[in-house]
Amino acid sequence: MIHSFFSDVIKIGCTRIDPNEHAIALSAKTPGDYTVVYSLKCMHPCRIKKQIREYLNAEEYAGGFYQVPAEVAENLLKRETLRIPTFNAG
């Protein structure tokens, strides 16, 4: 997700609810709005999140926020899901 005030900083996380609903819930608690940039339904989301955060550790901005382009995080997510099974989309 990105935040309307900090578009160059992304938030990487996992949720059991729809990611867009999660973004709306987070937006209700803060000034500005969160927007989902990319999401992927998978079997082990917290394992994938942890691995991606390890890759980005040097880039960490604060508490789950990273100052990297959203495309970098998206590519890492896609790469990690090749290693950890995802749900079939069809």
mmCIF file of C-alpha atoms in Angstrom:
data_model
loop_
_atom_site.group_PDB
_atom_site.id
_atom_site.type_symbol
_atom_site.label_atom_id
_atom_site.label_comp_id
_atom_site.label_asym_id
_atom_site.label_seq_id
_atom_site.Cartn_x
_atom_site.Cartn_y
_atom_site.Cartn_z
ATOM 1 C CA MET A 1 0.000 0.000 0.000
ATOM 2 C CA ILE A 2 0.985 3.582 -0.413
ATOM 3 C CA HIS A 3 -0.269 6.536 1.609
ATOM 4 C CA SER A 4 -1.518 9.726 -0.020
ATOM 5 C CA PHE A 5 0.968 11.832 1.992
ATOM 6 C CA PHE A 6 3.996 9.602 1.301
ATOM 7 C CA SER A 7 3.710 8.107 -2.184
ATOM 8 C CA ASP A 8 7.418 7.153 -2.237
ATOM 9 C CA VAL A 9 7.009 5.016 0.909
ATOM 10 C CA ILE A 10 5.157 1.691 0.791
ATOM 11 C CA LYS A 11 3.606 -0.438 3.513
ATOM 12 C CA ILE A 12 4.048 -4.185 3.223
ATOM 13 C CA GLY A 13 1.682 -6.365 5.182
ATOM 14 C CA CYS A 14 -0.739 -9.248 5.207
ATOM 15 C CA THR A 15 -4.384 -9.368 6.153
ATOM 16 C CA ARG A 16 -7.157 -11.919 6.399
ATOM 17 C CA ILE A 17 -9.689 -9.504 4.950
ATOM 18 C CA ASP A 18 -9.871 -8.003 1.471
ATOM 19 C CA PRO A 19 -6.799 -5.737 1.029
ATOM 20 C CA ASN A 20 -8.930 -2.832 -0.208
ATOM 21 C CA GLU A 21 -11.176 -3.098 2.861
ATOM 22 C CA HIS A 22 -8.032 -3.146 5.007
ATOM 23 C CA ALA A 23 -6.790 0.028 3.282
ATOM 24 C CA ILE A 24 -10.141 1.722 3.937
ATOM 25 C CA ALA A 25 -10.007 0.706 7.616
ATOM 26 C CA LEU A 26 -6.457 2.071 7.983
ATOM 27 C CA SER A 27 -7.424 5.283 6.188
ATOM 28 C CA ALA A 28 -10.267 5.834 8.665
ATOM 29 C CA LYS A 29 -7.709 5.896 11.495
ATOM 30 C CA THR A 30 -5.267 8.400 9.953
ATOM 31 C CA PRO A 31 -5.241 11.624 7.981
ATOM 32 C CA GLY A 32 -4.923 10.876 4.272
ATOM 33 C CA ASP A 33 -5.705 7.658 2.455
ATOM 34 C CA TYR A 34 -4.062 4.287 1.885
ATOM 35 C CA THR A 35 -4.227 2.723 -1.565
ATOM 36 C CA VAL A 36 -3.475 -0.889 -2.433
ATOM 37 C CA VAL A 37 -0.818 -0.956 -5.135
ATOM 38 C CA TYR A 38 -0.555 -4.715 -5.454
ATOM 39 C CA SER A 39 -1.960 -7.727 -3.653
ATOM 40 C CA LEU A 40 -1.856 -11.443 -4.125
ATOM 41 C CA LYS A 41 -3.927 -14.119 -2.444
ATOM 42 C CA CYS A 42 -1.605 -16.811 -1.121
ATOM 43 C CA MET A 43 -1.453 -19.688 1.352
ATOM 44 C CA HIS A 44 1.280 -18.310 3.624
ATOM 45 C CA PRO A 45 1.066 -14.509 3.460
ATOM 46 C CA CYS A 46 2.924 -13.827 6.691
ATOM 47 C CA ARG A 47 5.871 -15.999 5.600
ATOM 48 C CA ILE A 48 6.049 -14.135 2.320
ATOM 49 C CA LYS A 49 5.760 -10.757 4.086
ATOM 50 C CA LYS A 50 8.564 -11.728 6.455
ATOM 51 C CA GLN A 51 10.859 -12.758 3.596
ATOM 52 C CA ILE A 52 10.193 -9.572 1.644
ATOM 53 C CA ARG A 53 10.822 -7.478 4.749
ATOM 54 C CA GLU A 54 14.156 -9.259 5.219
ATOM 55 C CA TYR A 55 15.151 -8.331 1.665
ATOM 56 C CA LEU A 56 14.139 -4.715 2.272
ATOM 57 C CA ASN A 57 15.484 -4.381 5.814
ATOM 58 C CA ALA A 58 18.140 -1.868 4.788
ATOM 59 C CA GLU A 59 15.410 0.238 3.187
ATOM 60 C CA GLU A 60 13.075 0.276 6.218
ATOM 61 C CA TYR A 61 11.614 3.686 6.865
ATOM 62 C CA ALA A 62 9.548 2.910 9.980
ATOM 63 C CA GLY A 63 7.373 0.046 11.292
ATOM 64 C CA GLY A 64 6.497 -1.855 8.129
ATOM 65 C CA PHE A 65 6.994 1.127 5.808
ATOM 66 C CA TYR A 66 9.777 1.014 3.239
ATOM 67 C CA GLN A 67 11.225 3.700 1.031
ATOM 68 C CA VAL A 68 11.392 1.698 -2.190
ATOM 69 C CA PRO A 69 9.448 1.917 -5.436
ATOM 70 C CA ALA A 70 6.209 -0.071 -5.356
ATOM 71 C CA GLU A 71 7.429 -1.988 -8.428
ATOM 72 C CA VAL A 72 10.370 -3.382 -6.421
ATOM 73 C CA ALA A 73 8.063 -4.723 -3.720
ATOM 74 C CA GLU A 74 5.668 -6.112 -6.348
ATOM 75 C CA ASN A 75 8.506 -7.964 -8.085
ATOM 76 C CA LEU A 76 9.718 -9.393 -4.770
ATOM 77 C CA LEU A 77 6.187 -10.554 -3.963
ATOM 78 C CA LYS A 78 5.876 -12.275 -7.318
ATOM 79 C CA ARG A 79 9.284 -13.918 -6.882
ATOM 80 C CA GLU A 80 8.537 -15.167 -3.368
ATOM 81 C CA THR A 81 5.210 -16.658 -4.396
ATOM 82 C CA LEU A 82 7.099 -18.829 -6.859
ATOM 83 C CA ARG A 83 8.823 -20.349 -3.817
ATOM 84 C CA ILE A 84 5.792 -20.447 -1.513
ATOM 85 C CA PRO A 85 2.504 -21.837 -2.976
ATOM 86 C CA THR A 86 -0.326 -19.479 -3.869
ATOM 87 C CA PHE A 87 -4.035 -20.138 -4.376
ATOM 88 C CA ASN A 88 -5.062 -20.837 -7.947
ATOM 89 C CA ALA A 89 -6.711 -17.790 -9.434
ATOM 90 C CA GLY A 90 -9.047 -19.837 -11.624
#
